[in-house]
Amino acid sequence: MDTQSLVIYGAYLISAAFFILGLKRLGKVRSARGGNTLSGVGMAIAIVAALFEANHTLTLEGQVGIGWTWVAGGAIVGILIGGIAAIRVQMTEMPEMVALFNGSGGVASALVGGSYVFRELLENESAAGLTLADVPGVGGSSAFTVILSILIGMLTLTGSIVAYLKLRGKFDAPILLPGRNFINLLLLFGSIGIGAWAAFGVSDPTTTLWVFIGVAVAASILGVMAVIPIGGADMPVVISLMNSYSGLAACATGFVLNNSLLIVAGALVGASGLILTKIMCVAMNRSLANVLFAGFGATASEADKKDARDYKNVRSADPESAAMILEAAESVIFVPGYGLAVAQAQHACKELGELLKSRGCKVTYAIHPVAGRMPGHMNVLLAEADVPYDELVEMDEINPEFKNTDVVIVAGANDVVNPVALTDPNSPIAGMPILTVHEAKTVFVIKRSLSPGFAQIKNPLFEAPNAMMMFGDAKGMLQGMITELKEALKAA
């Protein structure tokens, strides 16, 4: 191995270490920002090292090296797109952006796999009359991983597009086609089988290429079929699952290109995504198999849906009466949900929290694992408002605190605070771990109406004797409480 190769592989090793350290730090809210920076530095090192490796390989083969002008041009275009998106995309649109990122990773892997097939078969004159696996320099392992790269990549692309459309509200309800599980299995194993036939059994290059295109089309249909049965409320699970798929596709592409760093990075993303998906499933008391095959989020019966708006003895409150209770409160827990994100009320929430703390009240924020539309959505939202990390408390830690809390303010959350999950074994959300806000002394629920959440079931919390509904926009209600509380403190 020459000196340049040693430097390149040393850079790969350093980059992999940055990825692992960054991933570890992303596991905690306090160190997440640093973890993100570490991972970014690792990726920058990896990109530079991969480019120099490609250039070095081409030079050794007696070819002209990389066209750096094209690389620079592509980098500038990518930086502009990413920079503009980061500036213009609203925080509420982050789940959609993450969905598109996942899809971009998937299609990139599929395109690399497709271009590999094209280069090795159609542009390689010595490949005439050979299967892809028989081409010198390819072999059976590369031929098989090409299949996986294209299949998983295209599945991730179309699945992420459907997730994006659901997040945008284009169609939110699950679509349950008859025999969908059989169709999905047929598409999955059919794609693998046909792809294997193309790689190992077809010796005509043009036919092989067209069969691989057929695998890409079948995988694209599979991606759509896999996500359309899933309800819009369950997008955190879908997002983390698609993230995992994009990592697995990248890992398969790493084997195709014989790039060790891409294998490591893809495996890290794939494994972490699967772990996160498992956490999401546990948080909703469902198995991964249930997510994939049972039409996750579509389990509410017609009776449940009919009963979902039948409330009695619901008490309501306005900001003035809420401020009177908050004035005497010694402990307050905020429970953020998607409604908080939609109303862009995170800054008002932080301001009310700071106002309460200024008079000696203990303030914390309860984070449910699947609140919002993507994993960690509420953490990101509150971080934008500079809410201190140590005030964000995960579900398992905060639940014992509710019974000792004076006031809980639920802002835009619904199903994750529904006590029926604990009391009705026949409920669609039976057994789902929830934030036990109903145990607090007083609960304010900020909501536009008594309409059901994404589970489409009634929430008994709304008619509990210690709960009061605040009908309206989360930002307006929180700002109203701030105004009233300030006036009350001045008058005191």
GROMACS .gro file of C-alpha atoms in nm:
model
  492
    1MET     CA    1   0.000   0.000   0.000
    2ASP     CA    2   0.146   0.340  -0.098
    3THR     CA    3   0.162   0.647   0.123
    4GLN     CA    4  -0.141   0.818  -0.033
    5SER     CA    5  -0.353   0.510   0.025
    6LEU     CA    6  -0.241   0.498   0.388
    7VAL     CA    7  -0.343   0.862   0.436
    8ILE     CA    8  -0.681   0.798   0.273
    9TYR     CA    9  -0.760   0.494   0.486
   10GLY     CA   10  -0.635   0.679   0.795
   11ALA     CA   11  -0.884   0.956   0.713
   12TYR     CA   12  -1.158   0.693   0.680
   13LEU     CA   13  -1.071   0.560   1.024
   14ILE     CA   14  -1.082   0.907   1.178
   15SER     CA   15  -1.410   0.977   1.002
   16ALA     CA   16  -1.565   0.654   1.136
   17ALA     CA   17  -1.453   0.750   1.489
   18PHE     CA   18  -1.620   1.091   1.448
   19PHE     CA   19  -1.942   0.918   1.337
   20ILE     CA   20  -1.945   0.686   1.637
   21LEU     CA   21  -1.867   0.963   1.886
   22GLY     CA   22  -2.124   1.191   1.724
   23LEU     CA   23  -2.390   0.921   1.736
   24LYS     CA   24  -2.318   0.858   2.102
   25ARG     CA   25  -2.353   1.226   2.188
   26LEU     CA   26  -2.679   1.249   1.992
   27GLY     CA   27  -2.831   1.016   2.251
   28LYS     CA   28  -2.863   1.295   2.508
   29VAL     CA   29  -3.034   1.630   2.469
   30ARG     CA   30  -2.754   1.823   2.638
   31SER     CA   31  -2.480   1.686   2.409
   32ALA     CA   32  -2.688   1.649   2.091
   33ARG     CA   33  -2.570   1.973   1.929
   34GLY     CA   34  -2.206   1.876   1.976
   35GLY     CA   35  -2.282   1.528   1.845
   36ASN     CA   36  -2.432   1.676   1.532
   37THR     CA   37  -2.121   1.889   1.478
   38LEU     CA   38  -1.890   1.590   1.528
   39SER     CA   39  -2.087   1.385   1.275
   40GLY     CA   40  -2.076   1.672   1.026
   41VAL     CA   41  -1.699   1.701   1.060
   42GLY     CA   42  -1.671   1.323   1.011
   43MET     CA   43  -1.881   1.343   0.697
   44ALA     CA   44  -1.668   1.629   0.557
   45ILE     CA   45  -1.351   1.423   0.614
   46ALA     CA   46  -1.517   1.120   0.453
   47ILE     CA   47  -1.621   1.310   0.141
   48VAL     CA   48  -1.276   1.458   0.087
   49ALA     CA   49  -1.105   1.121   0.148
   50ALA     CA   50  -1.345   0.939  -0.090
   51LEU     CA   51  -1.280   1.191  -0.365
   52PHE     CA   52  -0.905   1.161  -0.328
   53GLU     CA   53  -0.932   0.781  -0.323
   54ALA     CA   54  -1.132   0.783  -0.648
   55ASN     CA   55  -0.883   1.022  -0.805
   56HIS     CA   56  -0.591   0.808  -0.687
   57THR     CA   57  -0.747   0.489  -0.827
   58LEU     CA   58  -0.813   0.649  -1.166
   59THR     CA   59  -0.456   0.777  -1.181
   60LEU     CA   60  -0.313   0.432  -1.103
   61GLU     CA   61  -0.526   0.288  -1.385
   62GLY     CA   62  -0.371   0.537  -1.624
   63GLN     CA   63  -0.689   0.737  -1.666
   64VAL     CA   64  -0.755   1.106  -1.628
   65GLY     CA   65  -0.838   1.184  -1.266
   66ILE     CA   66  -1.158   1.328  -1.126
   67GLY     CA   67  -1.299   1.634  -1.294
   68TRP     CA   68  -1.263   1.865  -0.996
   69THR     CA   69  -1.453   2.143  -1.170
   70TRP     CA   70  -1.763   1.924  -1.185
   71VAL     CA   71  -1.716   1.820  -0.822
   72ALA     CA   72  -1.684   2.184  -0.713
   73GLY     CA   73  -1.988   2.279  -0.918
   74GLY     CA   74  -2.195   2.001  -0.765
   75ALA     CA   75  -2.081   2.095  -0.416
   76ILE     CA   76  -2.177   2.459  -0.468
   77VAL     CA   77  -2.522   2.361  -0.596
   78GLY     CA   78  -2.571   2.125  -0.302
   79ILE     CA   79  -2.457   2.386  -0.049
   80LEU     CA   80  -2.695   2.643  -0.198
   81ILE     CA   81  -2.990   2.403  -0.189
   82GLY     CA   82  -2.913   2.295   0.168
   83GLY     CA   83  -2.846   2.648   0.289
   84ILE     CA   84  -3.162   2.795   0.138
   85ALA     CA   85  -3.370   2.505   0.271
   86ALA     CA   86  -3.223   2.545   0.620
   87ILE     CA   87  -3.306   2.916   0.621
   88ARG     CA   88  -3.650   2.903   0.462
   89VAL     CA   89  -3.800   2.581   0.598
   90GLN     CA   90  -4.011   2.644   0.906
   91MET     CA   91  -3.960   2.439   1.220
   92THR     CA   92  -4.305   2.288   1.171
   93GLU     CA   93  -4.191   2.162   0.831
   94MET     CA   94  -3.886   1.978   0.965
   95PRO     CA   95  -4.056   1.635   0.958
   96GLU     CA   96  -4.131   1.683   0.587
   97MET     CA   97  -3.771   1.789   0.527
   98VAL     CA   98  -3.637   1.483   0.710
   99ALA     CA   99  -3.866   1.263   0.501
  100LEU     CA  100  -3.722   1.415   0.183
  101PHE     CA  101  -3.367   1.368   0.316
  102ASN     CA  102  -3.438   1.000   0.374
  103GLY     CA  103  -3.578   0.966   0.024
  104SER     CA  104  -3.277   1.146  -0.123
  105GLY     CA  105  -3.041   0.903   0.051
  106GLY     CA  106  -3.239   0.610  -0.083
  107VAL     CA  107  -3.249   0.725  -0.443
  108ALA     CA  108  -2.877   0.814  -0.433
  109SER     CA  109  -2.795   0.455  -0.334
  110ALA     CA  110  -3.025   0.317  -0.604
  111LEU     CA  111  -2.869   0.539  -0.870
  112VAL     CA  112  -2.519   0.432  -0.772
  113GLY     CA  113  -2.630   0.067  -0.797
  114GLY     CA  114  -2.791   0.129  -1.135
  115SER     CA  115  -2.487   0.312  -1.272
  116TYR     CA  116  -2.267   0.025  -1.153
  117VAL     CA  117  -2.476  -0.222  -1.354
  118PHE     CA  118  -2.464   0.009  -1.657
  119ARG     CA  119  -2.086   0.056  -1.634
  120GLU     CA  120  -1.999  -0.309  -1.580
  121LEU     CA  121  -2.229  -0.448  -1.848
  122LEU     CA  122  -2.310  -0.196  -2.120
  123GLU     CA  123  -1.982  -0.003  -2.118
  124ASN     CA  124  -1.762  -0.308  -2.067
  125GLU     CA  125  -1.696  -0.488  -2.397
  126SER     CA  126  -1.540  -0.788  -2.222
  127ALA     CA  127  -1.872  -0.847  -2.039
  128ALA     CA  128  -2.046  -0.968  -2.357
  129GLY     CA  129  -2.203  -1.309  -2.296
  130LEU     CA  130  -2.143  -1.295  -1.920
  131THR     CA  131  -2.380  -1.255  -1.630
  132LEU     CA  132  -2.317  -0.963  -1.394
  133ALA     CA  133  -2.175  -1.203  -1.134
  134ASP     CA  134  -1.935  -1.350  -1.391
  135VAL     CA  135  -1.786  -1.016  -1.497
  136PRO     CA  136  -1.420  -1.000  -1.385
  137GLY     CA  137  -1.390  -0.765  -1.087
  138VAL     CA  138  -1.759  -0.792  -0.990
  139GLY     CA  139  -1.833  -1.138  -0.847
  140GLY     CA  140  -2.137  -1.282  -0.675
  141SER     CA  141  -2.128  -1.065  -0.362
  142SER     CA  142  -2.124  -0.736  -0.556
  143ALA     CA  143  -2.396  -0.864  -0.790
  144PHE     CA  144  -2.620  -0.948  -0.494
  145THR     CA  145  -2.559  -0.621  -0.309
  146VAL     CA  146  -2.650  -0.430  -0.626
  147ILE     CA  147  -2.993  -0.592  -0.601
  148LEU     CA  148  -3.028  -0.482  -0.239
  149SER     CA  149  -2.899  -0.133  -0.313
  150ILE     CA  150  -3.158  -0.074  -0.586
  151LEU     CA  151  -3.442  -0.246  -0.402
  152ILE     CA  152  -3.398  -0.076  -0.063
  153GLY     CA  153  -3.307   0.257  -0.221
  154MET     CA  154  -3.619   0.281  -0.439
  155LEU     CA  155  -3.840   0.150  -0.157
  156THR     CA  156  -3.702   0.426   0.065
  157LEU     CA  157  -3.757   0.691  -0.201
  158THR     CA  158  -4.124   0.621  -0.268
  159GLY     CA  159  -4.203   0.536   0.095
  160SER     CA  160  -4.052   0.869   0.202
  161ILE     CA  161  -4.248   1.057  -0.065
  162VAL     CA  162  -4.573   0.905   0.065
  163ALA     CA  163  -4.469   0.996   0.420
  164TYR     CA  164  -4.397   1.351   0.300
  165LEU     CA  165  -4.742   1.379   0.142
  166LYS     CA  166  -4.908   1.248   0.457
  167LEU     CA  167  -4.714   1.497   0.669
  168ARG     CA  168  -4.827   1.775   0.435
  169GLY     CA  169  -5.184   1.662   0.493
  170LYS     CA  170  -5.243   1.567   0.129
  171PHE     CA  171  -5.396   1.239   0.243
  172ASP     CA  172  -5.383   1.154   0.609
  173ALA     CA  173  -5.618   0.859   0.646
  174PRO     CA  174  -5.473   0.507   0.617
  175ILE     CA  175  -5.548   0.330   0.289
  176LEU     CA  176  -5.610  -0.038   0.359
  177LEU     CA  177  -5.611  -0.229   0.032
  178PRO     CA  178  -5.742  -0.587   0.047
  179GLY     CA  179  -5.465  -0.845   0.038
  180ARG     CA  180  -5.201  -0.576   0.086
  181ASN     CA  181  -4.972  -0.797   0.296
  182PHE     CA  182  -4.973  -1.069   0.030
  183ILE     CA  183  -4.904  -0.810  -0.240
  184ASN     CA  184  -4.618  -0.661  -0.035
  185LEU     CA  185  -4.458  -1.000   0.023
  186LEU     CA  186  -4.500  -1.083  -0.345
  187LEU     CA  187  -4.331  -0.757  -0.445
  188LEU     CA  188  -4.049  -0.806  -0.192
  189PHE     CA  189  -3.958  -1.165  -0.267
  190GLY     CA  190  -4.042  -1.126  -0.636
  191SER     CA  191  -3.798  -0.833  -0.662
  192ILE     CA  192  -3.524  -1.029  -0.488
  193GLY     CA  193  -3.586  -1.336  -0.703
  194ILE     CA  194  -3.598  -1.149  -1.034
  195GLY     CA  195  -3.297  -0.941  -0.936
  196ALA     CA  196  -3.101  -1.256  -0.851
  197TRP     CA  197  -3.200  -1.408  -1.186
  198ALA     CA  198  -3.080  -1.094  -1.364
  199ALA     CA  199  -2.749  -1.092  -1.178
  200PHE     CA  200  -2.669  -1.462  -1.191
  201GLY     CA  201  -2.873  -1.607  -1.477
  202VAL     CA  202  -2.895  -1.354  -1.762
  203SER     CA  203  -2.598  -1.314  -1.993
  204ASP     CA  204  -2.741  -1.051  -2.226
  205PRO     CA  205  -2.637  -0.709  -2.085
  206THR     CA  206  -2.935  -0.519  -2.223
  207THR     CA  207  -3.182  -0.772  -2.081
  208THR     CA  208  -3.006  -0.759  -1.742
  209LEU     CA  209  -3.031  -0.381  -1.734
  210TRP     CA  210  -3.403  -0.386  -1.814
  211VAL     CA  211  -3.471  -0.650  -1.550
  212PHE     CA  212  -3.294  -0.435  -1.292
  213ILE     CA  213  -3.512  -0.143  -1.400
  214GLY     CA  214  -3.810  -0.374  -1.337
  215VAL     CA  215  -3.677  -0.444  -0.986
  216ALA     CA  216  -3.654  -0.069  -0.928
  217VAL     CA  217  -4.018  -0.022  -1.039
  218ALA     CA  218  -4.140  -0.310  -0.819
  219ALA     CA  219  -3.948  -0.172  -0.520
  220SER     CA  220  -4.101   0.170  -0.583
  221ILE     CA  221  -4.451   0.020  -0.572
  222LEU     CA  222  -4.357  -0.169  -0.255
  223GLY     CA  223  -4.250   0.157  -0.088
  224VAL     CA  224  -4.590   0.311  -0.162
  225MET     CA  225  -4.778  -0.001  -0.053
  226ALA     CA  226  -4.581  -0.019   0.273
  227VAL     CA  227  -4.661   0.336   0.388
  228ILE     CA  228  -5.015   0.410   0.265
  229PRO     CA  229  -5.176   0.186   0.535
  230ILE     CA  230  -5.004   0.384   0.810
  231GLY     CA  231  -5.192   0.669   0.978
  232GLY     CA  232  -5.057   1.023   0.983
  233ALA     CA  233  -5.018   1.012   1.363
  234ASP     CA  234  -4.767   0.732   1.333
  235MET     CA  235  -4.524   0.921   1.116
  236PRO     CA  236  -4.250   0.923   1.386
  237VAL     CA  237  -4.227   0.548   1.338
  238VAL     CA  238  -4.228   0.576   0.959
  239ILE     CA  239  -3.965   0.850   0.960
  240SER     CA  240  -3.726   0.651   1.178
  241LEU     CA  241  -3.792   0.336   0.972
  242MET     CA  242  -3.721   0.515   0.645
  243ASN     CA  243  -3.408   0.660   0.801
  244SER     CA  244  -3.298   0.308   0.880
  245TYR     CA  245  -3.375   0.191   0.526
  246SER     CA  246  -3.168   0.474   0.377
  247GLY     CA  247  -2.876   0.361   0.595
  248LEU     CA  248  -2.915   0.000   0.486
  249ALA     CA  249  -2.926   0.107   0.122
  250ALA     CA  250  -2.606   0.306   0.173
  251CYS     CA  251  -2.446   0.006   0.343
  252ALA     CA  252  -2.534  -0.218   0.048
  253THR     CA  253  -2.391   0.043  -0.189
  254GLY     CA  254  -2.072   0.042   0.018
  255PHE     CA  255  -2.032  -0.328  -0.055
  256VAL     CA  256  -2.096  -0.262  -0.425
  257LEU     CA  257  -1.824   0.004  -0.437
  258ASN     CA  258  -1.600  -0.181  -0.191
  259ASN     CA  259  -1.590   0.135   0.020
  260SER     CA  260  -1.537   0.042   0.385
  261LEU     CA  261  -1.642   0.380   0.525
  262LEU     CA  262  -1.973   0.377   0.338
  263ILE     CA  263  -2.036   0.029   0.479
  264VAL     CA  264  -1.963   0.149   0.833
  265ALA     CA  265  -2.161   0.472   0.802
  266GLY     CA  266  -2.457   0.297   0.640
  267ALA     CA  267  -2.457   0.026   0.906
  268LEU     CA  268  -2.451   0.290   1.182
  269VAL     CA  269  -2.746   0.477   1.030
  270GLY     CA  270  -2.935   0.154   0.964
  271ALA     CA  271  -2.880   0.015   1.313
  272SER     CA  272  -2.954   0.341   1.494
  273GLY     CA  273  -3.268   0.386   1.285
  274LEU     CA  274  -3.387   0.037   1.374
  275ILE     CA  275  -3.318   0.098   1.744
  276LEU     CA  276  -3.509   0.426   1.728
  277THR     CA  277  -3.794   0.252   1.546
  278LYS     CA  278  -3.803  -0.009   1.822
  279ILE     CA  279  -3.820   0.269   2.083
  280MET     CA  280  -4.105   0.431   1.891
  281CYS     CA  281  -4.292   0.100   1.873
  282VAL     CA  282  -4.249   0.039   2.247
  283ALA     CA  283  -4.375   0.392   2.313
  284MET     CA  284  -4.695   0.301   2.128
  285ASN     CA  285  -4.717  -0.054   2.259
  286ARG     CA  286  -4.686  -0.210   1.915
  287SER     CA  287  -4.445  -0.450   1.753
  288LEU     CA  288  -4.246  -0.378   1.440
  289ALA     CA  289  -4.438  -0.652   1.260
  290ASN     CA  290  -4.759  -0.474   1.355
  291VAL     CA  291  -4.621  -0.152   1.209
  292LEU     CA  292  -4.527  -0.320   0.883
  293PHE     CA  293  -4.827  -0.543   0.826
  294ALA     CA  294  -5.125  -0.437   1.038
  295GLY     CA  295  -5.214  -0.095   0.906
  296PHE     CA  296  -5.063   0.086   1.198
  297GLY     CA  297  -5.279   0.372   1.326
  298ALA     CA  298  -5.590   0.249   1.153
  299THR     CA  299  -5.737   0.046   1.434
  300ALA     CA  300  -6.018   0.270   1.562
  301SER     CA  301  -6.357   0.110   1.505
  302GLU     CA  302  -6.657   0.294   1.364
  303ALA     CA  303  -6.809   0.290   1.716
  304ASP     CA  304  -6.497   0.451   1.857
  305LYS     CA  305  -6.509   0.721   1.590
  306LYS     CA  306  -6.879   0.788   1.652
  307ASP     CA  307  -6.821   0.820   2.027
  308ALA     CA  308  -6.517   1.043   1.983
  309ARG     CA  309  -6.712   1.372   2.003
  310ASP     CA  310  -6.966   1.271   2.270
  311TYR     CA  311  -6.853   1.472   2.576
  312LYS     CA  312  -7.045   1.578   2.886
  313ASN     CA  313  -6.969   1.820   3.169
  314VAL     CA  314  -6.667   1.968   2.996
  315ARG     CA  315  -6.537   2.275   3.179
  316SER     CA  316  -6.366   2.554   2.992
  317ALA     CA  317  -6.131   2.829   3.104
  318ASP     CA  318  -5.997   3.152   2.957
  319PRO     CA  319  -5.647   3.297   2.997
  320GLU     CA  320  -5.758   3.520   3.285
  321SER     CA  321  -5.888   3.234   3.501
  322ALA     CA  322  -5.589   3.020   3.408
  323ALA     CA  323  -5.353   3.300   3.515
  324MET     CA  324  -5.524   3.317   3.854
  325ILE     CA  325  -5.444   2.951   3.917
  326LEU     CA  326  -5.093   2.983   3.776
  327GLU     CA  327  -5.026   3.275   4.009
  328ALA     CA  328  -5.055   3.042   4.307
  329ALA     CA  329  -4.888   2.739   4.146
  330GLU     CA  330  -4.556   2.617   4.283
  331SER     CA  331  -4.495   2.361   4.007
  332VAL     CA  332  -4.600   2.359   3.641
  333ILE     CA  333  -4.537   2.100   3.369
  334PHE     CA  334  -4.583   2.185   3.002
  335VAL     CA  335  -4.679   1.901   2.768
  336PRO     CA  336  -4.601   2.005   2.409
  337GLY     CA  337  -4.764   1.839   2.110
  338TYR     CA  338  -4.799   1.887   1.737
  339GLY     CA  339  -5.056   2.164   1.793
  340LEU     CA  340  -4.783   2.368   1.963
  341ALA     CA  341  -4.566   2.327   1.654
  342VAL     CA  342  -4.847   2.419   1.416
  343ALA     CA  343  -4.921   2.736   1.616
  344GLN     CA  344  -4.549   2.822   1.638
  345ALA     CA  345  -4.610   2.867   2.010
  346GLN     CA  346  -4.277   2.742   2.139
  347HIS     CA  347  -4.149   3.094   2.214
  348ALA     CA  348  -4.469   3.187   2.398
  349CYS     CA  349  -4.440   2.862   2.591
  350LYS     CA  350  -4.081   2.945   2.689
  351GLU     CA  351  -4.181   3.302   2.787
  352LEU     CA  352  -4.460   3.178   3.012
  353GLY     CA  353  -4.223   2.926   3.167
  354GLU     CA  354  -3.963   3.196   3.236
  355LEU     CA  355  -4.231   3.421   3.388
  356LEU     CA  356  -4.338   3.142   3.621
  357LYS     CA  357  -3.979   3.064   3.717
  358SER     CA  358  -3.916   3.431   3.798
  359ARG     CA  359  -4.162   3.402   4.084
  360GLY     CA  360  -4.013   3.078   4.218
  361CYS     CA  361  -4.230   2.822   4.039
  362LYS     CA  362  -4.071   2.494   3.929
  363VAL     CA  363  -4.115   2.452   3.552
  364THR     CA  364  -4.046   2.142   3.342
  365TYR     CA  365  -4.145   2.012   3.000
  366ALA     CA  366  -4.272   1.654   2.956
  367ILE     CA  367  -4.157   1.485   2.635
  368HIS     CA  368  -4.347   1.184   2.499
  369PRO     CA  369  -4.135   0.974   2.257
  370VAL     CA  370  -4.390   0.995   1.975
  371ALA     CA  371  -4.519   1.348   2.029
  372GLY     CA  372  -4.510   1.543   1.703
  373ARG     CA  373  -4.434   1.414   1.357
  374MET     CA  374  -4.077   1.285   1.381
  375PRO     CA  375  -3.851   1.138   1.649
  376GLY     CA  376  -3.732   1.416   1.878
  377HIS     CA  377  -3.970   1.670   1.719
  378MET     CA  378  -4.059   1.835   2.049
  379ASN     CA  379  -3.696   1.849   2.160
  380VAL     CA  380  -3.604   2.030   1.839
  381LEU     CA  381  -3.899   2.265   1.868
  382LEU     CA  382  -3.823   2.367   2.226
  383ALA     CA  383  -3.451   2.393   2.154
  384GLU     CA  384  -3.536   2.655   1.890
  385ALA     CA  385  -3.691   2.863   2.170
  386ASP     CA  386  -3.378   2.810   2.387
  387VAL     CA  387  -3.561   2.611   2.650
  388PRO     CA  388  -3.287   2.478   2.884
  389TYR     CA  389  -3.204   2.114   2.813
  390ASP     CA  390  -3.230   2.015   3.178
  391GLU     CA  391  -3.595   2.119   3.182
  392LEU     CA  392  -3.688   1.865   2.912
  393VAL     CA  393  -3.786   1.543   3.088
  394GLU     CA  394  -3.860   1.211   2.921
  395MET     CA  395  -4.185   1.024   2.987
  396ASP     CA  396  -4.056   0.761   3.229
  397GLU     CA  397  -3.892   1.023   3.449
  398ILE     CA  398  -4.173   1.279   3.449
  399ASN     CA  399  -4.470   1.047   3.504
  400PRO     CA  400  -4.411   0.999   3.881
  401GLU     CA  401  -4.403   1.380   3.913
  402PHE     CA  402  -4.753   1.454   3.784
  403LYS     CA  403  -4.933   1.358   4.104
  404ASN     CA  404  -4.724   1.616   4.293
  405THR     CA  405  -4.769   1.891   4.034
  406ASP     CA  406  -5.000   2.188   4.079
  407VAL     CA  407  -5.069   2.267   3.713
  408VAL     CA  408  -5.015   2.085   3.382
  409ILE     CA  409  -5.057   2.276   3.056
  410VAL     CA  410  -5.120   2.044   2.761
  411ALA     CA  411  -5.055   2.239   2.442
  412GLY     CA  412  -5.161   2.060   2.127
  413ALA     CA  413  -5.120   1.701   2.245
  414ASN     CA  414  -5.407   1.454   2.249
  415ASP     CA  415  -5.354   1.079   2.220
  416VAL     CA  416  -5.031   1.078   2.425
  417VAL     CA  417  -5.226   1.208   2.730
  418ASN     CA  418  -5.537   0.993   2.684
  419PRO     CA  419  -5.593   0.792   3.008
  420VAL     CA  420  -5.809   0.539   2.824
  421ALA     CA  421  -5.482   0.374   2.721
  422LEU     CA  422  -5.454   0.261   3.084
  423THR     CA  423  -5.818   0.181   3.157
  424ASP     CA  424  -5.978   0.026   2.849
  425PRO     CA  425  -5.817  -0.298   2.723
  426ASN     CA  426  -6.034  -0.280   2.410
  427SER     CA  427  -5.919   0.067   2.311
  428PRO     CA  428  -5.712   0.104   1.992
  429ILE     CA  429  -5.439   0.260   2.207
  430ALA     CA  430  -5.472   0.012   2.497
  431GLY     CA  431  -5.140  -0.038   2.670
  432MET     CA  432  -4.973   0.256   2.500
  433PRO     CA  433  -4.752   0.436   2.754
  434ILE     CA  434  -4.890   0.785   2.809
  435LEU     CA  435  -4.805   1.096   3.005
  436THR     CA  436  -5.024   1.063   3.316
  437VAL     CA  437  -5.126   1.429   3.325
  438HIS     CA  438  -5.469   1.337   3.469
  439GLU     CA  439  -5.296   1.279   3.806
  440ALA     CA  440  -5.204   1.648   3.844
  441LYS     CA  441  -5.410   1.882   4.062
  442THR     CA  442  -5.517   2.099   3.770
  443VAL     CA  443  -5.486   2.037   3.395
  444PHE     CA  444  -5.534   2.298   3.124
  445VAL     CA  445  -5.579   2.149   2.778
  446ILE     CA  446  -5.525   2.398   2.497
  447LYS     CA  447  -5.712   2.276   2.192
  448ARG     CA  448  -5.914   2.432   1.913
  449SER     CA  449  -6.211   2.198   1.965
  450LEU     CA  450  -6.315   1.866   2.113
  451SER     CA  451  -6.228   1.688   1.789
  452PRO     CA  452  -6.044   1.357   1.833
  453GLY     CA  453  -5.675   1.310   1.777
  454PHE     CA  454  -5.523   1.090   1.512
  455ALA     CA  455  -5.632   0.775   1.697
  456GLN     CA  456  -5.991   0.891   1.629
  457ILE     CA  457  -6.112   0.807   1.981
  458LYS     CA  458  -6.260   0.996   2.273
  459ASN     CA  459  -6.030   1.143   2.539
  460PRO     CA  460  -6.188   1.119   2.890
  461LEU     CA  461  -5.930   1.368   3.015
  462PHE     CA  462  -6.138   1.648   2.863
  463GLU     CA  463  -6.430   1.583   3.101
  464ALA     CA  464  -6.221   1.500   3.410
  465PRO     CA  465  -6.308   1.709   3.719
  466ASN     CA  466  -5.954   1.847   3.747
  467ALA     CA  467  -5.929   1.939   3.376
  468MET     CA  468  -6.032   2.256   3.195
  469MET     CA  469  -6.037   2.309   2.822
  470MET     CA  470  -5.893   2.626   2.671
  471PHE     CA  471  -6.042   2.640   2.324
  472GLY     CA  472  -5.822   2.826   2.078
  473ASP     CA  473  -5.487   2.860   1.912
  474ALA     CA  474  -5.199   2.748   2.137
  475LYS     CA  475  -4.994   3.063   2.073
  476GLY     CA  476  -5.287   3.294   2.143
  477MET     CA  477  -5.382   3.113   2.462
  478LEU     CA  478  -5.028   3.110   2.597
  479GLN     CA  479  -4.975   3.477   2.513
  480GLY     CA  480  -5.306   3.555   2.683
  481MET     CA  481  -5.191   3.378   2.997
  482ILE     CA  482  -4.862   3.572   2.988
  483THR     CA  483  -5.047   3.904   2.967
  484GLU     CA  484  -5.292   3.817   3.243
  485LEU     CA  485  -5.021   3.677   3.470
  486LYS     CA  486  -4.806   3.989   3.428
  487GLU     CA  487  -5.100   4.210   3.519
  488ALA     CA  488  -5.180   3.993   3.819
  489LEU     CA  489  -4.820   4.011   3.941
  490LYS     CA  490  -4.817   4.391   3.899
  491ALA     CA  491  -5.133   4.424   4.099
  492ALA     CA  492  -5.002   4.199   4.377
   0.00000   0.00000   0.00000
